[in-house]
Coordinates of C-alpha atoms in Angstrom, one line a residue:
Chain D
M1 CA -1.3 -35.4 -4.4
K2 CA -0.5 -33.5 -1.2
I3 CA -0.7 -29.8 -1.1
T4 CA -0.7 -27.3 1.8
V5 CA -3.5 -24.8 2.2
N6 CA -3.0 -22.0 4.7
G7 CA -0.4 -24.1 6.4
E8 CA -2.5 -27.3 6.6
D9 CA -1.8 -30.4 4.6
R10 CA -4.6 -31.6 2.2
H11 CA -4.8 -34.6 0.0
V12 CA -6.5 -33.7 -3.3
D13 CA -7.1 -35.6 -6.6
A14 CA -5.0 -34.6 -9.5
P15 CA -5.5 -32.9 -11.9
L16 CA -6.8 -29.9 -10.1
T17 CA -6.8 -26.3 -11.2
I18 CA -6.9 -23.2 -8.9
A19 CA -10.5 -22.8 -9.9
G20 CA -11.2 -26.4 -8.9
L21 CA -9.5 -26.0 -5.6
L22 CA -11.6 -22.9 -4.8
A23 CA -14.7 -24.9 -5.7
N24 CA -13.6 -27.8 -3.5
L25 CA -13.0 -25.4 -0.6
G26 CA -16.3 -23.6 -1.1
I27 CA -14.6 -20.3 -1.5
A28 CA -16.0 -17.6 -3.7
G29 CA -13.2 -16.1 -5.8
G30 CA -14.4 -12.5 -5.4
K31 CA -12.9 -11.8 -2.0
V32 CA -9.5 -13.5 -2.1
A33 CA -6.3 -13.7 -3.9
I34 CA -4.6 -17.1 -4.3
E35 CA -1.0 -17.3 -3.4
R36 CA 0.8 -20.4 -4.8
N37 CA 4.4 -21.0 -3.8
L38 CA 4.9 -17.4 -2.7
E39 CA 3.4 -15.9 -5.9
I40 CA -0.1 -14.4 -6.3
V41 CA -1.8 -16.2 -9.2
P42 CA -3.4 -13.9 -11.8
K43 CA -7.2 -14.4 -11.6
S44 CA -7.4 -14.9 -15.3
A45 CA -5.2 -18.0 -14.9
Y46 CA -7.3 -19.8 -12.3
D47 CA -8.8 -22.2 -14.9
S48 CA -5.5 -22.9 -16.7
I49 CA -3.0 -23.4 -13.8
G50 CA -2.9 -26.9 -12.5
L51 CA -1.7 -27.7 -9.0
N52 CA 1.4 -29.8 -8.4
D53 CA 2.2 -32.1 -5.6
G54 CA 3.8 -30.2 -2.8
D55 CA 2.3 -26.8 -3.8
R56 CA 1.9 -24.4 -0.9
I57 CA -1.3 -22.4 -1.2
E58 CA -2.3 -19.4 0.8
I59 CA -5.8 -17.9 0.6
V60 CA -5.2 -14.1 0.9
Q61 CA -8.2 -12.0 1.9
F62 CA -8.6 -8.7 0.0
I63 CA -8.4 -5.9 2.5
G64 CA -8.9 -2.2 1.6
G65 CA -9.0 -0.5 4.9
G66 CA -7.1 2.6 5.8
A67 CA -7.9 2.1 9.5
Chain Z
M1 CA 20.6 22.6 -2.5
T2 CA 23.1 22.5 0.4
L3 CA 22.1 21.2 3.8
T4 CA 22.2 23.9 6.5
P5 CA 24.0 23.2 9.8
T6 CA 20.6 22.7 11.5
Q7 CA 19.6 20.2 8.8
L8 CA 22.9 18.4 9.2
D9 CA 22.1 18.0 12.8
R10 CA 18.4 17.1 12.4
Y11 CA 19.1 14.4 9.8
K12 CA 22.4 13.2 11.2
R13 CA 21.1 9.6 11.7
H14 CA 20.0 9.5 8.1
I15 CA 23.2 11.0 6.7
L16 CA 25.2 8.4 8.6
L17 CA 23.4 5.6 6.6
K18 CA 25.5 5.0 3.6
E19 CA 22.4 4.1 1.6
I20 CA 21.0 7.6 2.3
G21 CA 23.8 10.0 3.0
G22 CA 23.7 13.7 2.2
A23 CA 22.5 13.0 -1.3
G24 CA 19.6 10.9 -0.2
Q25 CA 18.6 13.5 2.4
Q26 CA 18.7 16.2 -0.2
A27 CA 16.5 14.0 -2.4
L28 CA 14.0 13.6 0.4
L29 CA 13.9 17.4 1.0
R30 CA 13.2 17.9 -2.7
A31 CA 10.5 15.2 -2.8
R32 CA 6.8 15.8 -3.1
V33 CA 4.6 13.0 -1.6
L34 CA 0.8 12.8 -1.6
I35 CA -0.9 10.9 1.2
V36 CA -4.4 9.8 0.4
G37 CA -6.4 9.4 3.6
M38 CA -5.5 10.7 7.1
G39 CA -6.6 7.6 9.0
G40 CA -4.7 4.9 10.8
L41 CA -2.2 4.6 7.8
G42 CA -2.1 8.3 6.9
N43 CA -1.2 9.3 10.5
P44 CA 2.1 7.3 10.8
L45 CA 2.8 8.0 7.1
A46 CA 2.6 11.8 7.7
Q47 CA 4.7 11.5 10.9
Y48 CA 7.5 9.4 9.6
L49 CA 7.7 11.2 6.2
A50 CA 7.7 14.6 8.0
A51 CA 10.3 13.4 10.5
A52 CA 12.4 12.1 7.6
G53 CA 12.4 15.5 5.9
V54 CA 10.2 14.9 2.9
G55 CA 10.0 18.5 1.6
T56 CA 6.4 18.6 0.5
L57 CA 3.6 16.6 1.9
G58 CA 0.1 16.7 0.4
L59 CA -2.7 15.5 2.6
V60 CA -6.1 14.4 1.2
D61 CA -9.0 13.9 3.6
D62 CA -12.4 15.4 4.1
D63 CA -13.2 13.9 7.5
C64 CA -13.2 15.2 11.1
V65 CA -11.6 13.5 14.1
D66 CA -14.0 11.2 15.9
L67 CA -13.4 9.8 19.4
S68 CA -13.4 6.2 18.0
N69 CA -10.4 7.2 15.7
L70 CA -8.1 7.8 18.7
Q71 CA -7.6 4.1 19.3
R72 CA -5.2 4.1 16.3
Q73 CA -4.9 7.6 14.7
I74 CA -2.0 8.7 16.9
L75 CA -1.6 12.3 15.6
F76 CA -4.9 13.2 17.2
D77 CA -5.6 14.1 20.8
T78 CA -8.8 14.0 22.7
H79 CA -9.4 17.7 22.4
H80 CA -9.1 17.4 18.6
V81 CA -12.4 15.5 18.3
G82 CA -14.6 17.4 15.8
A83 CA -11.7 19.2 14.1
A84 CA -10.8 18.6 10.5
K85 CA -8.2 15.8 10.4
I86 CA -5.9 17.4 7.9
D87 CA -5.9 20.7 9.8
V88 CA -4.7 18.8 12.9
A89 CA -2.3 16.7 10.9
A90 CA -0.8 19.7 9.1
A91 CA -0.2 21.5 12.4
R92 CA 1.4 18.5 14.0
V93 CA 3.7 18.0 10.9
K94 CA 4.7 21.6 10.9
A95 CA 5.5 21.5 14.6
L96 CA 7.5 18.3 14.1
N97 CA 9.6 19.6 11.2
P98 CA 9.5 23.2 9.8
D99 CA 11.4 22.0 6.7
V100 CA 8.2 20.3 5.5
E101 CA 5.7 22.3 3.4
V102 CA 2.2 20.8 4.0
I103 CA -0.5 21.2 1.3
C104 CA -4.0 20.5 2.5
H105 CA -6.6 19.0 0.1
P106 CA -9.7 19.1 2.2
H107 CA -11.9 16.9 0.0
R108 CA -12.2 13.4 -1.2
L109 CA -10.1 12.1 -4.1
T110 CA -12.4 11.5 -7.0
G111 CA -12.2 10.4 -10.6
E112 CA -12.7 14.1 -11.5
N113 CA -9.9 15.6 -9.4
A114 CA -7.4 12.7 -9.2
A115 CA -5.3 13.5 -12.2
A116 CA -4.8 17.2 -11.4
L117 CA -4.0 16.3 -7.7
I118 CA -1.6 13.5 -8.4
D119 CA 0.2 15.6 -11.1
Q120 CA 1.6 17.9 -8.4
Y121 CA 3.5 15.0 -6.7
D122 CA 6.3 12.6 -7.3
V123 CA 5.1 9.6 -5.2
V124 CA 1.6 8.7 -3.9
A125 CA 1.0 6.8 -0.7
D126 CA -2.5 5.4 -0.6
G127 CA -4.0 4.8 2.8
C128 CA -7.6 5.3 2.0
D129 CA -10.5 3.3 3.3
N130 CA -12.3 1.9 0.3
F131 CA -11.7 0.0 -2.9
E132 CA -13.3 2.4 -5.3
T133 CA -10.8 5.2 -4.3
R134 CA -8.0 2.7 -4.5
Y135 CA -8.8 2.0 -8.2
I136 CA -9.1 5.8 -8.9
V137 CA -5.6 6.3 -7.3
N138 CA -4.1 3.4 -9.1
D139 CA -5.4 4.4 -12.5
A140 CA -4.4 8.1 -12.1
C141 CA -0.9 7.0 -11.0
F142 CA -0.6 4.7 -13.9
H143 CA -1.6 7.4 -16.5
A144 CA 0.7 10.0 -14.8
R145 CA 3.5 7.5 -14.3
K146 CA 3.8 8.2 -10.6
T147 CA 5.0 5.6 -8.2
L148 CA 2.2 4.3 -5.9
V149 CA 2.9 2.8 -2.5
S150 CA -0.3 1.2 -1.4
G151 CA -1.1 0.1 2.1
A152 CA -4.2 -1.6 3.5
V153 CA -5.2 -3.1 6.9
G154 CA -7.8 -5.6 8.0
Q155 CA -8.4 -6.7 11.5
F156 CA -4.9 -8.0 12.6
D157 CA -3.4 -8.1 9.0
G158 CA -2.0 -5.7 6.5
Q159 CA -0.6 -5.5 3.0
V160 CA 1.9 -3.2 1.4
A161 CA 2.7 -3.0 -2.3
T162 CA 4.5 -0.7 -4.7
F163 CA 3.1 -0.2 -8.2
K164 CA 5.0 1.0 -11.2
P165 CA 3.0 -0.6 -14.0
W166 CA 4.4 1.4 -16.8
L167 CA 7.7 -0.4 -16.3
R168 CA 8.6 -3.9 -17.6
D169 CA 10.6 -6.7 -15.9
G170 CA 13.7 -8.4 -17.3
D171 CA 11.5 -10.7 -19.4
N172 CA 9.8 -7.6 -20.9
V173 CA 6.6 -8.4 -19.0
P174 CA 4.8 -5.3 -17.6
L175 CA 4.9 -4.8 -13.8
P176 CA 1.5 -5.3 -12.1
C177 CA -0.8 -2.6 -11.0
Y178 CA -3.4 -2.7 -8.1
R179 CA -5.9 -4.3 -10.5
S180 CA -3.6 -7.3 -10.9
L181 CA -3.9 -7.8 -7.1
V182 CA -7.6 -6.9 -6.7
P183 CA -9.4 -7.5 -10.0
A184 CA -12.8 -6.3 -8.8
V185 CA -14.4 -4.7 -5.8
P186 CA -15.0 -7.6 -3.3
D187 CA -18.6 -8.6 -2.6
D188 CA -18.4 -7.6 1.1
D189 CA -16.9 -4.1 0.6
G190 CA -19.4 -2.9 3.2
E191 CA -17.5 -4.7 6.0
D192 CA -14.9 -2.1 7.0
C193 CA -13.0 -1.5 10.2
A194 CA -16.0 0.3 11.6
T195 CA -18.0 -3.0 11.6
L196 CA -15.3 -5.6 11.9
G197 CA -12.8 -3.8 14.2
T198 CA -9.1 -3.3 13.7
M199 CA -5.9 -3.4 15.8
G200 CA -4.4 0.1 16.0
A201 CA -0.8 -1.2 16.3
V202 CA -1.2 -3.0 13.0
A203 CA -2.1 0.2 11.3
G204 CA 1.0 1.8 12.8
M205 CA 3.2 -1.1 11.4
I206 CA 1.7 -0.9 7.9
G207 CA 1.8 2.9 7.8
A208 CA 5.5 2.8 8.9
L209 CA 6.3 0.2 6.3
Q210 CA 4.7 2.4 3.7
A211 CA 6.7 5.3 4.8
L212 CA 9.9 3.2 4.5
E213 CA 9.0 2.1 1.0
V214 CA 8.2 5.8 0.0
I215 CA 11.7 6.8 1.3
K216 CA 13.3 3.9 -0.6
E217 CA 11.6 5.0 -3.8
I218 CA 12.7 8.6 -3.3
T219 CA 16.3 7.8 -2.4
G220 CA 16.7 4.7 -4.6
C221 CA 18.1 2.7 -1.7
G222 CA 17.5 -1.0 -1.2
E223 CA 15.2 -3.1 -3.3
S224 CA 11.9 -1.7 -4.6
L225 CA 8.7 -3.5 -3.6
A226 CA 7.4 -3.1 -7.1
G227 CA 6.0 -6.4 -8.4
K228 CA 5.6 -7.8 -4.9
V229 CA 3.3 -7.6 -2.0
L230 CA 4.3 -7.7 1.7
I231 CA 1.7 -9.5 3.7
F232 CA 1.7 -9.1 7.5
D233 CA -0.2 -11.4 9.8
G234 CA -0.3 -9.8 13.2
L235 CA -1.9 -12.8 15.0
R236 CA 0.8 -15.1 13.8
A237 CA 3.6 -12.4 14.1
H238 CA 4.5 -13.4 10.6
A239 CA 5.4 -11.4 7.5
R240 CA 6.2 -12.6 4.0
T241 CA 6.8 -10.9 0.7
V242 CA 5.2 -12.6 -2.3
K243 CA 5.6 -12.0 -6.0
L244 CA 2.7 -10.3 -7.8
A245 CA 2.4 -11.2 -11.5
W246 CA 0.9 -8.9 -14.1
D247 CA -2.5 -10.1 -15.1
P248 CA -2.9 -9.8 -18.9
A249 CA -6.7 -9.6 -18.3
N250 CA -6.5 -6.4 -16.2
P251 CA -8.3 -3.5 -17.9
L252 CA -5.6 -0.9 -17.2
N253 CA -2.3 -2.3 -18.6
G254 CA -3.5 -5.6 -19.8
T255 CA -3.1 -7.2 -23.2
G256 CA -3.8 -4.7 -26.0
K257 CA -3.9 -1.8 -23.6
N258 CA -1.5 1.1 -23.4
G259 CA 0.9 -0.6 -21.0

């Protein structure tokens, strides 16, 4: 299936969970939130939510600065 | 409370807005807002909320002005270097608008003092510089049922969110708190703006957006940002508002907790 990650098209094998995608991308889950189709996915659902063809994923860095 | 002729003149541009009007301006003058942190976010927050006529502003910070702050903390002038930030900010706010009472809290917000501090205010605007304090603010606001408007900046990016986790949505699901966005302190919390750098104008944007959301919460105008996060990407000149779902695993208002 084709998904978009940070604006770039990617072909991935279905089925794939959010946790699986993070592993594929080599991203540790501790520093980012995952946005799927304009919704932040609860971290506790990373293993249970499967991606669908056409999903738009954004990796959102946690930021805590007050500048 | 009736607006004086001077106030009618000062706040004329607000009063002309049908979403604000005289009633909204009076609500602002009655409101008590706590600003946590007097850095790049706290500066524009204090300026815009004071200019808007928020009646009582509490400022929390224990830091002094450093020369490297002036690139983005626009309340401070070169001759303020070394002075306590909240003393300078309080003087600037009072000079800007004598309607505003400023209460200085010259210390850090901690787990010990958070509840007593937050209890004195209606709305809390968090612009602090670390995740630990953000959790303390979030938890204290949840327990006291105080609206929290949270802002954060990175290098060229920023995020604004409003939290009212004691409320439920139309499907009877609790609204999220900060812990639903950031479940745990990120591994690289040591990498702050002092080491990574930050664009001053982005702090100005995020602080101004926070001020707008605070004003919306006080006056009830427009659509609350509760349950959503506004994400600003300065390098792409792009902003989007995304939905933030409640995470049943979060330890504050998760399943089986008091939310």
